Amino acid sequence: MKVTHFIVISIILFSGATLSGCAQIAPWERGNLAKSHMALDPNPLQSSIRGHIYGSREAAASINSAGGGGGCGCF
C-alpha cells in the first residue's frame, strides 16, 4: 500500500513539474527574453578573456589551449 501510494505521488509531482515549464510567449514579449542580461553568460567575450588570463597565470591547461600554459602561478 505504501509503495503504490509513493509511486502515485511521485508520478503526480513529476508530471506537475514537467508540465508547468511549458509557457506560451507572445511575439511582442520575445524581445524581453532575448536581451543580453537574460543570457546564461551575458559577457562571453569578457569571460573568455578572463579564462585565458586565469589559465596563463595558473600554468595549467585550459579549454582554449592544447597544452600546459606558462606562468608564475600567482592568481
CSV table of C-alpha atoms in Angstrom, one decimal:
chain,number,residue,atom,x,y,z
A,1,MET,CA,0.0,0.0,0.0
A,2,LYS,CA,2.8,2.5,0.9
A,3,VAL,CA,4.8,1.7,-2.2
A,4,THR,CA,2.0,2.2,-4.6
A,5,HIS,CA,1.0,5.4,-2.7
A,6,PHE,CA,4.6,6.7,-3.1
A,7,ILE,CA,4.6,5.8,-6.8
A,8,VAL,CA,1.4,7.6,-7.4
A,9,ILE,CA,2.5,10.7,-5.6
A,10,SER,CA,5.8,10.6,-7.4
A,11,ILE,CA,4.1,10.4,-10.8
A,12,ILE,CA,1.8,13.3,-9.9
A,13,LEU,CA,4.7,15.5,-8.7
A,14,PHE,CA,6.9,14.7,-11.7
A,15,SER,CA,4.1,15.4,-14.2
A,16,GLY,CA,3.2,18.6,-12.5
A,17,ALA,CA,6.9,19.8,-12.5
A,18,THR,CA,7.3,18.9,-16.2
A,19,LEU,CA,4.0,20.4,-17.4
A,20,SER,CA,4.5,23.6,-15.5
A,21,GLY,CA,7.6,24.5,-17.6
A,22,CYS,CA,5.6,24.9,-20.8
A,23,ALA,CA,4.5,28.5,-21.5
A,24,GLN,CA,3.2,30.4,-24.5
A,25,ILE,CA,5.2,33.5,-25.2
A,26,ALA,CA,3.6,36.2,-27.3
A,27,PRO,CA,5.6,37.6,-30.2
A,28,TRP,CA,5.9,41.0,-28.6
A,29,GLU,CA,7.3,39.5,-25.4
A,30,ARG,CA,10.1,37.7,-27.0
A,31,GLY,CA,12.2,40.8,-27.3
A,32,ASN,CA,12.3,41.0,-23.5
A,33,LEU,CA,13.7,37.4,-23.3
A,34,ALA,CA,16.3,38.0,-26.0
A,35,LYS,CA,18.1,40.7,-24.0
A,36,SER,CA,21.7,40.2,-23.3
A,37,HIS,CA,21.3,40.2,-19.5
A,38,MET,CA,18.9,37.3,-19.8
A,39,ALA,CA,21.6,35.0,-21.3
A,40,LEU,CA,23.4,32.4,-19.2
A,41,ASP,CA,26.7,34.3,-19.9
A,42,PRO,CA,25.9,37.9,-20.5
A,43,ASN,CA,29.5,38.8,-21.3
A,44,PRO,CA,31.0,35.9,-23.3
A,45,LEU,CA,34.0,37.9,-24.6
A,46,GLN,CA,34.9,39.1,-21.1
A,47,SER,CA,34.5,35.5,-19.7
A,48,SER,CA,36.8,34.2,-22.5
A,49,ILE,CA,39.5,36.7,-21.8
A,50,ARG,CA,39.3,36.0,-18.0
A,51,GLY,CA,39.6,32.3,-18.7
A,52,HIS,CA,42.6,32.8,-20.9
A,53,ILE,CA,44.3,35.0,-18.3
A,54,TYR,CA,43.5,32.6,-15.5
A,55,GLY,CA,44.9,29.6,-17.5
A,56,SER,CA,48.0,31.5,-18.3
A,57,ARG,CA,48.6,32.5,-14.7
A,58,GLU,CA,47.9,29.2,-13.2
A,59,ALA,CA,50.2,27.4,-15.7
A,60,ALA,CA,47.6,24.9,-16.3
A,61,ALA,CA,45.8,23.6,-19.5
A,62,SER,CA,42.6,25.4,-20.1
A,63,ILE,CA,39.7,24.8,-22.5
A,64,ASN,CA,41.3,27.1,-25.1
A,65,SER,CA,44.8,25.6,-25.0
A,66,ALA,CA,46.2,22.4,-26.3
A,67,GLY,CA,48.9,22.0,-23.7
A,68,GLY,CA,50.1,23.4,-20.4
A,69,GLY,CA,50.5,27.2,-20.0
A,70,GLY,CA,53.4,29.0,-18.7
A,71,GLY,CA,53.2,31.5,-15.9
A,72,CYS,CA,54.1,32.3,-12.4
A,73,GLY,CA,51.1,30.6,-10.9
A,74,CYS,CA,50.1,33.7,-8.9
A,75,PHE,CA,46.4,34.5,-9.4
